[in-house]
mmCIF file of N, CA and C in Angstrom:
data_model
loop_
_atom_site.group_PDB
_atom_site.id
_atom_site.type_symbol
_atom_site.label_atom_id
_atom_site.label_comp_id
_atom_site.label_asym_id
_atom_site.label_seq_id
_atom_site.Cartn_x
_atom_site.Cartn_y
_atom_site.Cartn_z
ATOM 1 N N MET A 675 -30.397 -173.916 -5.064
ATOM 2 C CA MET A 675 -30.585 -173.026 -3.938
ATOM 3 C C MET A 675 -32.088 -172.864 -3.714
ATOM 4 N N LYS A 676 -32.469 -172.952 -2.463
ATOM 5 C CA LYS A 676 -33.881 -172.878 -2.130
ATOM 6 C C LYS A 676 -34.340 -171.426 -2.068
ATOM 7 N N PHE A 677 -35.671 -171.256 -2.076
ATOM 8 C CA PHE A 677 -36.260 -169.916 -2.120
ATOM 9 C C PHE A 677 -35.856 -169.085 -0.902
ATOM 10 N N TYR A 678 -35.912 -169.645 0.299
ATOM 11 C CA TYR A 678 -35.603 -168.857 1.491
ATOM 12 C C TYR A 678 -34.132 -168.439 1.515
ATOM 13 N N GLN A 679 -33.244 -169.231 0.909
ATOM 14 C CA GLN A 679 -31.845 -168.823 0.814
ATOM 15 C C GLN A 679 -31.686 -167.644 -0.148
ATOM 16 N N ARG A 680 -32.372 -167.712 -1.295
ATOM 17 C CA ARG A 680 -32.328 -166.578 -2.230
ATOM 18 C C ARG A 680 -32.921 -165.326 -1.601
ATOM 19 N N LEU A 681 -34.018 -165.484 -0.853
ATOM 20 C CA LEU A 681 -34.640 -164.343 -0.168
ATOM 21 C C LEU A 681 -33.690 -163.748 0.868
ATOM 22 N N ALA A 682 -32.981 -164.591 1.594
ATOM 23 C CA ALA A 682 -32.022 -164.109 2.594
ATOM 24 C C ALA A 682 -30.893 -163.325 1.922
ATOM 25 N N TYR A 683 -30.348 -163.827 0.805
ATOM 26 C CA TYR A 683 -29.311 -163.101 0.073
ATOM 27 C C TYR A 683 -29.835 -161.763 -0.449
ATOM 28 N N TYR A 684 -31.056 -161.778 -0.968
ATOM 29 C CA TYR A 684 -31.657 -160.550 -1.490
ATOM 30 C C TYR A 684 -31.823 -159.512 -0.382
ATOM 31 N N LEU A 685 -32.380 -159.915 0.751
ATOM 32 C CA LEU A 685 -32.582 -158.983 1.866
ATOM 33 C C LEU A 685 -31.251 -158.488 2.424
ATOM 34 N N PHE A 686 -30.254 -159.347 2.478
ATOM 35 C CA PHE A 686 -28.936 -158.932 2.944
ATOM 36 C C PHE A 686 -28.342 -157.876 2.007
ATOM 37 N N GLY A 687 -28.457 -158.084 0.695
ATOM 38 C CA GLY A 687 -27.953 -157.115 -0.275
ATOM 39 C C GLY A 687 -28.705 -155.793 -0.213
ATOM 40 N N CYS A 688 -30.018 -155.858 -0.049
ATOM 41 C CA CYS A 688 -30.810 -154.624 0.078
ATOM 42 C C CYS A 688 -30.421 -153.852 1.331
ATOM 43 N N THR A 689 -30.169 -154.559 2.418
ATOM 44 C CA THR A 689 -29.775 -153.899 3.673
ATOM 45 C C THR A 689 -28.429 -153.209 3.509
ATOM 46 N N ILE A 690 -27.466 -153.882 2.924
ATOM 47 C CA ILE A 690 -26.145 -153.281 2.689
ATOM 48 C C ILE A 690 -26.284 -152.062 1.777
ATOM 49 N N GLY A 691 -27.093 -152.170 0.722
ATOM 50 C CA GLY A 691 -27.307 -151.048 -0.187
ATOM 51 C C GLY A 691 -27.981 -149.865 0.496
ATOM 52 N N ALA A 692 -28.971 -150.135 1.346
ATOM 53 C CA ALA A 692 -29.660 -149.061 2.067
ATOM 54 C C ALA A 692 -28.720 -148.346 3.028
ATOM 55 N N ILE A 693 -27.870 -149.104 3.702
ATOM 56 C CA ILE A 693 -26.896 -148.492 4.616
ATOM 57 C C ILE A 693 -25.915 -147.630 3.830
ATOM 58 N N PHE A 694 -25.465 -148.121 2.699
ATOM 59 C CA PHE A 694 -24.545 -147.358 1.850
ATOM 60 C C PHE A 694 -25.184 -146.048 1.383
ATOM 61 N N VAL A 695 -26.412 -146.098 0.904
ATOM 62 C CA VAL A 695 -27.109 -144.894 0.444
ATOM 63 C C VAL A 695 -27.335 -143.931 1.605
ATOM 64 N N TYR A 696 -27.681 -144.435 2.772
ATOM 65 C CA TYR A 696 -27.901 -143.584 3.939
ATOM 66 C C TYR A 696 -26.636 -142.799 4.280
ATOM 67 N N TYR A 697 -25.481 -143.446 4.258
ATOM 68 C CA TYR A 697 -24.245 -142.742 4.590
ATOM 69 C C TYR A 697 -23.774 -141.817 3.475
ATOM 70 N N MET A 698 -24.144 -142.112 2.232
ATOM 71 C CA MET A 698 -23.762 -141.230 1.125
ATOM 72 C C MET A 698 -24.599 -139.957 1.110
ATOM 73 N N ILE A 699 -25.900 -140.067 1.363
ATOM 74 C CA ILE A 699 -26.811 -138.940 1.238
ATOM 75 C C ILE A 699 -27.288 -138.438 2.602
ATOM 76 N N GLY A 700 -27.058 -139.160 3.659
ATOM 77 C CA GLY A 700 -27.611 -138.861 4.982
ATOM 78 C C GLY A 700 -27.346 -137.471 5.505
ATOM 79 N N GLY A 701 -26.159 -136.933 5.377
ATOM 80 C CA GLY A 701 -25.838 -135.648 5.963
ATOM 81 C C GLY A 701 -26.081 -134.461 5.053
ATOM 82 N N LYS A 702 -26.506 -134.709 3.840
ATOM 83 C CA LYS A 702 -26.676 -133.625 2.878
ATOM 84 C C LYS A 702 -28.122 -133.147 2.869
ATOM 85 N N ASP A 703 -28.296 -131.875 2.529
ATOM 86 C CA ASP A 703 -29.636 -131.310 2.419
ATOM 87 C C ASP A 703 -30.117 -131.527 0.984
ATOM 88 N N VAL A 704 -30.706 -132.692 0.768
ATOM 89 C CA VAL A 704 -31.140 -133.080 -0.565
ATOM 90 C C VAL A 704 -32.658 -132.961 -0.631
ATOM 91 N N GLY A 705 -33.156 -132.323 -1.676
ATOM 92 C CA GLY A 705 -34.597 -132.201 -1.869
ATOM 93 C C GLY A 705 -34.957 -132.449 -3.315
ATOM 94 N N CYS A 706 -36.182 -132.852 -3.525
ATOM 95 C CA CYS A 706 -36.648 -133.133 -4.876
ATOM 96 C C CYS A 706 -37.836 -132.234 -5.188
ATOM 97 N N SER A 707 -37.700 -131.417 -6.193
ATOM 98 C CA SER A 707 -38.788 -130.564 -6.657
ATOM 99 C C SER A 707 -39.038 -130.899 -8.120
ATOM 100 N N TYR A 708 -39.859 -131.898 -8.356
ATOM 101 C CA TYR A 708 -40.078 -132.348 -9.715
ATOM 102 C C TYR A 708 -41.192 -131.590 -10.421
ATOM 103 N N PHE A 709 -42.226 -131.195 -9.702
ATOM 104 C CA PHE A 709 -43.375 -130.576 -10.328
ATOM 105 C C PHE A 709 -43.165 -129.079 -10.494
ATOM 106 N N PRO A 710 -43.756 -128.477 -11.519
ATOM 107 C CA PRO A 710 -43.543 -127.048 -11.774
ATOM 108 C C PRO A 710 -43.946 -126.155 -10.602
ATOM 109 N N ASN A 711 -45.048 -126.482 -9.939
ATOM 110 C CA ASN A 711 -45.497 -125.680 -8.803
ATOM 111 C C ASN A 711 -44.438 -125.661 -7.701
ATOM 112 N N ALA A 712 -43.891 -126.800 -7.374
ATOM 113 C CA ALA A 712 -42.880 -126.891 -6.320
ATOM 114 C C ALA A 712 -41.599 -126.170 -6.719
ATOM 115 N N ARG A 713 -41.201 -126.265 -7.985
ATOM 116 C CA ARG A 713 -39.975 -125.590 -8.431
ATOM 117 C C ARG A 713 -40.112 -124.082 -8.361
ATOM 118 N N VAL A 714 -41.262 -123.545 -8.797
ATOM 119 C CA VAL A 714 -41.462 -122.099 -8.776
ATOM 120 C C VAL A 714 -41.486 -121.586 -7.338
ATOM 121 N N LEU A 715 -42.238 -122.255 -6.463
ATOM 122 C CA LEU A 715 -42.317 -121.809 -5.073
ATOM 123 C C LEU A 715 -40.967 -121.911 -4.368
ATOM 124 N N LYS A 716 -40.208 -122.942 -4.659
ATOM 125 C CA LYS A 716 -38.880 -123.078 -4.050
ATOM 126 C C LYS A 716 -37.956 -121.971 -4.532
ATOM 127 N N ASP A 717 -38.024 -121.627 -5.808
ATOM 128 C CA ASP A 717 -37.208 -120.540 -6.350
ATOM 129 C C ASP A 717 -37.599 -119.202 -5.731
ATOM 130 N N ILE A 718 -38.887 -118.987 -5.508
ATOM 131 C CA ILE A 718 -39.350 -117.748 -4.884
ATOM 132 C C ILE A 718 -38.896 -117.684 -3.429
ATOM 133 N N ARG A 719 -38.977 -118.795 -2.710
ATOM 134 C CA ARG A 719 -38.610 -118.799 -1.283
ATOM 135 C C ARG A 719 -37.122 -118.610 -1.041
ATOM 136 N N ARG A 720 -36.278 -119.004 -1.972
ATOM 137 C CA ARG A 720 -34.837 -118.936 -1.718
ATOM 138 C C ARG A 720 -34.254 -117.536 -1.917
ATOM 139 N N LYS A 721 -35.020 -116.614 -2.491
ATOM 140 C CA LYS A 721 -34.540 -115.253 -2.729
ATOM 141 C C LYS A 721 -35.120 -114.293 -1.695
ATOM 142 N N PRO A 722 -34.408 -113.209 -1.413
ATOM 143 C CA PRO A 722 -34.960 -112.230 -0.459
ATOM 144 C C PRO A 722 -36.204 -111.547 -1.041
ATOM 145 N N ALA A 723 -37.204 -111.344 -0.194
ATOM 146 C CA ALA A 723 -38.464 -110.746 -0.629
ATOM 147 C C ALA A 723 -38.487 -109.261 -0.296
ATOM 148 N N VAL A 724 -38.999 -108.475 -1.246
ATOM 149 C CA VAL A 724 -39.176 -107.034 -1.077
ATOM 150 C C VAL A 724 -40.644 -106.737 -1.338
ATOM 151 N N TYR A 725 -41.281 -105.978 -0.453
ATOM 152 C CA TYR A 725 -42.692 -105.641 -0.595
ATOM 153 C C TYR A 725 -42.822 -104.265 -1.245
ATOM 154 N N SER A 726 -43.726 -104.156 -2.218
ATOM 155 C CA SER A 726 -43.990 -102.846 -2.813
ATOM 156 C C SER A 726 -44.819 -102.023 -1.831
ATOM 157 N N ASP A 727 -44.895 -100.715 -2.071
ATOM 158 C CA ASP A 727 -45.656 -99.838 -1.177
ATOM 159 C C ASP A 727 -47.139 -100.208 -1.179
ATOM 160 N N SER A 728 -47.678 -100.514 -2.352
ATOM 161 C CA SER A 728 -49.092 -100.893 -2.406
ATOM 162 C C SER A 728 -49.328 -102.220 -1.686
ATOM 163 N N ALA A 729 -48.384 -103.127 -1.750
ATOM 164 C CA ALA A 729 -48.521 -104.403 -1.048
ATOM 165 C C ALA A 729 -48.503 -104.191 0.460
ATOM 166 N N ARG A 730 -47.668 -103.280 0.940
ATOM 167 C CA ARG A 730 -47.633 -102.995 2.383
ATOM 168 C C ARG A 730 -48.968 -102.416 2.858
ATOM 169 N N MET A 731 -49.543 -101.526 2.059
ATOM 170 C CA MET A 731 -50.841 -100.960 2.440
ATOM 171 C C MET A 731 -51.929 -102.030 2.414
ATOM 172 N N LEU A 732 -51.910 -102.892 1.404
ATOM 173 C CA LEU A 732 -52.907 -103.956 1.331
ATOM 174 C C LEU A 732 -52.752 -104.962 2.469
ATOM 175 N N MET A 733 -51.525 -105.170 2.924
ATOM 176 C CA MET A 733 -51.308 -106.064 4.063
ATOM 177 C C MET A 733 -52.003 -105.527 5.299
ATOM 178 N N GLN A 734 -51.947 -104.219 5.501
ATOM 179 C CA GLN A 734 -52.615 -103.625 6.662
ATOM 180 C C GLN A 734 -54.131 -103.666 6.509
ATOM 181 N N VAL A 735 -54.628 -103.364 5.311
ATOM 182 C CA VAL A 735 -56.075 -103.335 5.080
ATOM 183 C C VAL A 735 -56.673 -104.737 5.182
ATOM 184 N N LEU A 736 -56.025 -105.715 4.558
ATOM 185 C CA LEU A 736 -56.546 -107.083 4.535
ATOM 186 C C LEU A 736 -56.131 -107.898 5.753
ATOM 187 N N LYS A 737 -55.353 -107.309 6.649
ATOM 188 C CA LYS A 737 -54.868 -107.974 7.871
ATOM 189 C C LYS A 737 -54.088 -109.248 7.534
ATOM 190 N N ILE A 738 -53.080 -109.051 6.694
ATOM 191 C CA ILE A 738 -52.174 -110.137 6.300
ATOM 192 C C ILE A 738 -50.809 -109.821 6.893
ATOM 193 N N ASP A 739 -50.168 -110.805 7.484
ATOM 194 C CA ASP A 739 -48.815 -110.575 7.995
ATOM 195 C C ASP A 739 -47.813 -111.439 7.221
ATOM 196 N N THR A 740 -46.555 -111.280 7.565
ATOM 197 C CA THR A 740 -45.511 -111.991 6.818
ATOM 198 C C THR A 740 -45.590 -113.504 7.013
ATOM 199 N N ALA A 741 -46.136 -113.947 8.143
ATOM 200 C CA ALA A 741 -46.306 -115.386 8.344
ATOM 201 C C ALA A 741 -47.307 -115.961 7.338
ATOM 202 N N ASP A 742 -48.352 -115.191 7.035
ATOM 203 C CA ASP A 742 -49.309 -115.632 6.012
ATOM 204 C C ASP A 742 -48.641 -115.714 4.649
ATOM 205 N N VAL A 743 -47.796 -114.738 4.343
ATOM 206 C CA VAL A 743 -47.106 -114.731 3.049
ATOM 207 C C VAL A 743 -46.178 -115.929 2.947
ATOM 208 N N ARG A 744 -45.434 -116.227 4.034
ATOM 209 C CA ARG A 744 -44.549 -117.397 4.034
ATOM 210 C C ARG A 744 -45.343 -118.686 3.840
ATOM 211 N N LYS A 745 -46.513 -118.768 4.505
ATOM 212 C CA LYS A 745 -47.352 -119.961 4.378
ATOM 213 C C LYS A 745 -47.854 -120.117 2.944
ATOM 214 N N ILE A 746 -48.263 -119.008 2.338
ATOM 215 C CA ILE A 746 -48.742 -119.067 0.957
ATOM 216 C C ILE A 746 -47.607 -119.446 0.015
ATOM 217 N N MET A 747 -46.411 -118.922 0.257
ATOM 218 C CA MET A 747 -45.280 -119.236 -0.614
ATOM 219 C C MET A 747 -44.751 -120.659 -0.386
ATOM 220 N N THR A 748 -45.168 -121.305 0.695
ATOM 221 C CA THR A 748 -44.761 -122.685 0.951
ATOM 222 C C THR A 748 -45.812 -123.674 0.459
ATOM 223 N N TYR A 749 -47.092 -123.402 0.768
ATOM 224 C CA TYR A 749 -48.150 -124.366 0.475
ATOM 225 C C TYR A 749 -49.111 -123.905 -0.614
ATOM 226 N N GLY A 750 -48.869 -122.766 -1.235
ATOM 227 C CA GLY A 750 -49.787 -122.215 -2.223
ATOM 228 C C GLY A 750 -49.734 -122.931 -3.559
ATOM 229 N N ASP A 751 -50.641 -122.516 -4.428
ATOM 230 C CA ASP A 751 -50.717 -123.065 -5.781
ATOM 231 C C ASP A 751 -50.470 -121.939 -6.774
ATOM 232 N N VAL A 752 -49.577 -122.163 -7.714
ATOM 233 C CA VAL A 752 -49.278 -121.180 -8.749
ATOM 234 C C VAL A 752 -50.309 -121.333 -9.866
ATOM 235 N N ASP A 753 -50.942 -120.229 -10.241
ATOM 236 C CA ASP A 753 -51.899 -120.228 -11.350
ATOM 237 C C ASP A 753 -51.110 -119.980 -12.635
ATOM 238 N N PHE A 754 -50.733 -121.069 -13.322
ATOM 239 C CA PHE A 754 -49.880 -120.945 -14.497
ATOM 240 C C PHE A 754 -50.619 -120.360 -15.690
ATOM 241 N N GLY A 755 -51.944 -120.365 -15.674
ATOM 242 C CA GLY A 755 -52.693 -119.762 -16.760
ATOM 243 C C GLY A 755 -52.522 -118.253 -16.811
ATOM 244 N N ARG A 756 -52.341 -117.646 -15.645
ATOM 245 C CA ARG A 756 -52.158 -116.196 -15.576
ATOM 246 C C ARG A 756 -50.740 -115.819 -15.189
ATOM 247 N N SER A 757 -49.866 -116.783 -15.029
ATOM 248 C CA SER A 757 -48.505 -116.528 -14.551
ATOM 249 C C SER A 757 -47.481 -116.714 -15.654
ATOM 250 N N ASN A 758 -46.212 -116.628 -15.230
ATOM 251 C CA ASN A 758 -45.057 -116.852 -16.088
ATOM 252 C C ASN A 758 -45.012 -115.852 -17.246
ATOM 253 N N LYS A 759 -45.457 -114.631 -16.957
ATOM 254 C CA LYS A 759 -45.448 -113.573 -17.972
ATOM 255 C C LYS A 759 -44.296 -112.623 -17.690
ATOM 256 N N PRO A 760 -43.479 -112.337 -18.687
ATOM 257 C CA PRO A 760 -42.357 -111.422 -18.471
ATOM 258 C C PRO A 760 -42.856 -110.012 -18.163
ATOM 259 N N THR A 761 -42.321 -109.421 -17.124
ATOM 260 C CA THR A 761 -42.605 -108.035 -16.758
ATOM 261 C C THR A 761 -41.278 -107.351 -16.475
ATOM 262 N N GLN A 762 -41.355 -106.104 -16.132
ATOM 263 C CA GLN A 762 -40.134 -105.373 -15.817
ATOM 264 C C GLN A 762 -39.573 -105.902 -14.499
ATOM 265 N N GLY A 763 -38.383 -106.421 -14.539
ATOM 266 C CA GLY A 763 -37.725 -106.929 -13.339
ATOM 267 C C GLY A 763 -37.801 -108.431 -13.175
ATOM 268 N N GLY A 764 -38.505 -109.148 -14.039
ATOM 269 C CA GLY A 764 -38.584 -110.597 -13.901
ATOM 270 C C GLY A 764 -39.855 -111.150 -14.495
ATOM 271 N N LYS A 765 -40.329 -112.265 -13.932
ATOM 272 C CA LYS A 765 -41.555 -112.900 -14.392
ATOM 273 C C LYS A 765 -42.629 -112.772 -13.321
ATOM 274 N N LEU A 766 -43.859 -112.527 -13.760
ATOM 275 C CA LEU A 766 -44.988 -112.379 -12.851
ATOM 276 C C LEU A 766 -45.602 -113.742 -12.580
ATOM 277 N N TYR A 767 -45.789 -114.049 -11.300
ATOM 278 C CA TYR A 767 -46.458 -115.280 -10.886
ATOM 279 C C TYR A 767 -47.616 -114.917 -9.974
ATOM 280 N N ILE A 768 -48.735 -115.601 -10.142
ATOM 281 C CA ILE A 768 -49.907 -115.458 -9.287
ATOM 282 C C ILE A 768 -49.977 -116.717 -8.424
ATOM 283 N N VAL A 769 -49.887 -116.521 -7.099
ATOM 284 C CA VAL A 769 -49.891 -117.641 -6.162
ATOM 285 C C VAL A 769 -51.154 -117.537 -5.317
ATOM 286 N N GLU A 770 -51.916 -118.618 -5.278
ATOM 287 C CA GLU A 770 -53.138 -118.665 -4.486
ATOM 288 C C GLU A 770 -52.895 -119.511 -3.249
ATOM 289 N N GLY A 771 -53.400 -119.021 -2.123
ATOM 290 C CA GLY A 771 -53.255 -119.743 -0.867
ATOM 291 C C GLY A 771 -54.266 -119.270 0.144
ATOM 292 N N ARG A 772 -54.047 -119.626 1.406
ATOM 293 C CA ARG A 772 -54.972 -119.264 2.483
ATOM 294 C C ARG A 772 -54.185 -118.656 3.634
ATOM 295 N N ASN A 773 -54.819 -117.703 4.320
ATOM 296 C CA ASN A 773 -54.180 -117.072 5.479
ATOM 297 C C ASN A 773 -54.549 -117.833 6.752
ATOM 298 N N LYS A 774 -54.225 -117.255 7.912
ATOM 299 C CA LYS A 774 -54.485 -117.930 9.191
ATOM 300 C C LYS A 774 -55.972 -118.118 9.454
ATOM 301 N N GLN A 775 -56.794 -117.196 8.940
ATOM 302 C CA GLN A 775 -58.236 -117.300 9.129
ATOM 303 C C GLN A 775 -58.878 -118.200 8.074
ATOM 304 N N ASN A 776 -58.072 -118.888 7.291
ATOM 305 C CA ASN A 776 -58.496 -119.811 6.239
ATOM 306 C C ASN A 776 -59.280 -119.105 5.134
ATOM 307 N N GLU A 777 -58.947 -117.850 4.887
ATOM 308 C CA GLU A 777 -59.563 -117.096 3.802
ATOM 309 C C GLU A 777 -58.658 -117.198 2.574
ATOM 310 N N PRO A 778 -59.232 -117.374 1.393
ATOM 311 C CA PRO A 778 -58.403 -117.482 0.190
ATOM 312 C C PRO A 778 -57.780 -116.140 -0.186
ATOM 313 N N ILE A 779 -56.494 -116.158 -0.444
ATOM 314 C CA ILE A 779 -55.727 -114.957 -0.781
ATOM 315 C C ILE A 779 -54.943 -115.246 -2.057
ATOM 316 N N GLU A 780 -54.792 -114.224 -2.867
ATOM 317 C CA GLU A 780 -54.015 -114.326 -4.092
ATOM 318 C C GLU A 780 -52.878 -113.307 -4.012
ATOM 319 N N VAL A 781 -51.672 -113.749 -4.288
ATOM 320 C CA VAL A 781 -50.492 -112.900 -4.197
ATOM 321 C C VAL A 781 -49.865 -112.787 -5.586
ATOM 322 N N ALA A 782 -49.600 -111.553 -6.011
ATOM 323 C CA ALA A 782 -48.898 -111.319 -7.273
ATOM 324 C C ALA A 782 -47.430 -111.080 -6.949
ATOM 325 N N VAL A 783 -46.559 -111.887 -7.532
ATOM 326 C CA VAL A 783 -45.136 -111.873 -7.225
ATOM 327 C C VAL A 783 -44.344 -111.714 -8.515
ATOM 328 N N VAL A 784 -43.353 -110.822 -8.504
ATOM 329 C CA VAL A 784 -42.434 -110.702 -9.631
ATOM 330 C C VAL A 784 -41.131 -111.379 -9.209
ATOM 331 N N ASN A 785 -40.799 -112.461 -9.886
ATOM 332 C CA ASN A 785 -39.616 -113.252 -9.557
ATOM 333 C C ASN A 785 -38.453 -112.775 -10.423
ATOM 334 N N GLY A 786 -37.558 -112.020 -9.817
ATOM 335 C CA GLY A 786 -36.385 -111.524 -10.528
ATOM 336 C C GLY A 786 -35.200 -112.462 -10.360
ATOM 337 N N SER A 787 -34.072 -112.067 -10.913
ATOM 338 C CA SER A 787 -32.892 -112.931 -10.831
ATOM 339 C C SER A 787 -32.240 -112.870 -9.453
ATOM 340 N N GLU A 788 -32.328 -111.736 -8.767
ATOM 341 C CA GLU A 788 -31.675 -111.582 -7.469
ATOM 342 C C GLU A 788 -32.645 -111.475 -6.304
ATOM 343 N N LYS A 789 -33.864 -110.969 -6.553
ATOM 344 C CA LYS A 789 -34.828 -110.770 -5.472
ATOM 345 C C LYS A 789 -36.237 -111.004 -5.974
ATOM 346 N N VAL A 790 -37.173 -111.076 -5.042
ATOM 347 C CA VAL A 790 -38.581 -111.277 -5.330
ATOM 348 C C VAL A 790 -39.334 -110.036 -4.883
ATOM 349 N N LEU A 791 -40.146 -109.476 -5.778
ATOM 350 C CA LEU A 791 -40.965 -108.313 -5.454
ATOM 351 C C LEU A 791 -42.398 -108.773 -5.284
ATOM 352 N N ILE A 792 -42.938 -108.582 -4.088
ATOM 353 C CA ILE A 792 -44.333 -108.922 -3.838
ATOM 354 C C ILE A 792 -45.136 -107.676 -4.173
ATOM 355 N N LYS A 793 -45.933 -107.768 -5.262
ATOM 356 C CA LYS A 793 -46.609 -106.594 -5.802
ATOM 357 C C LYS A 793 -47.933 -106.297 -5.139
ATOM 358 N N SER A 794 -48.804 -107.309 -5.025
ATOM 359 C CA SER A 794 -50.134 -107.022 -4.513
ATOM 360 C C SER A 794 -50.782 -108.268 -3.920
ATOM 361 N N PHE A 795 -51.852 -108.018 -3.184
ATOM 362 C CA PHE A 795 -52.650 -109.068 -2.573
ATOM 363 C C PHE A 795 -54.103 -108.876 -2.997
ATOM 364 N N THR A 796 -54.814 -109.972 -3.154
ATOM 365 C CA THR A 796 -56.241 -109.921 -3.451
ATOM 366 C C THR A 796 -56.926 -110.959 -2.594
ATOM 367 N N LYS A 797 -57.971 -110.544 -1.895
ATOM 368 C CA LYS A 797 -58.748 -111.497 -1.114
ATOM 369 C C LYS A 797 -59.834 -112.067 -2.015
ATOM 370 N N LEU A 798 -59.856 -113.359 -2.171
ATOM 371 C CA LEU A 798 -60.815 -114.042 -3.046
ATOM 372 C C LEU A 798 -62.072 -114.397 -2.264
ATOM 373 N N LYS A 799 -63.127 -114.656 -2.996
ATOM 374 C CA LYS A 799 -64.386 -115.030 -2.322
ATOM 375 C C LYS A 799 -64.699 -116.472 -2.527
#
């Protein structure tokens, strides 16, 4: 069998396999969160968020809105050196991100089993 015939068989098999995989997984909401940062942020985003009273006041003072918090919880970076510490109600995570004005913001979040408590905000320099 010549090379171009083997290549044709190979490409035909790959095409059939790709079509099969597309129909098996195509309609499902499948995502991959392999890295620790992505897993923690995904776990935080899937639970309902509750703001503490001090966090609500800091949101007004620092001019942060819920869209900024969502952006930080989607694209932020978890500081694992200061995070993953057990506290009352869950584990404390420090998430660093940027708001709409591109200013660095740090959010302290307590990740519980049923809900997420957003404790405080800090504007970084």
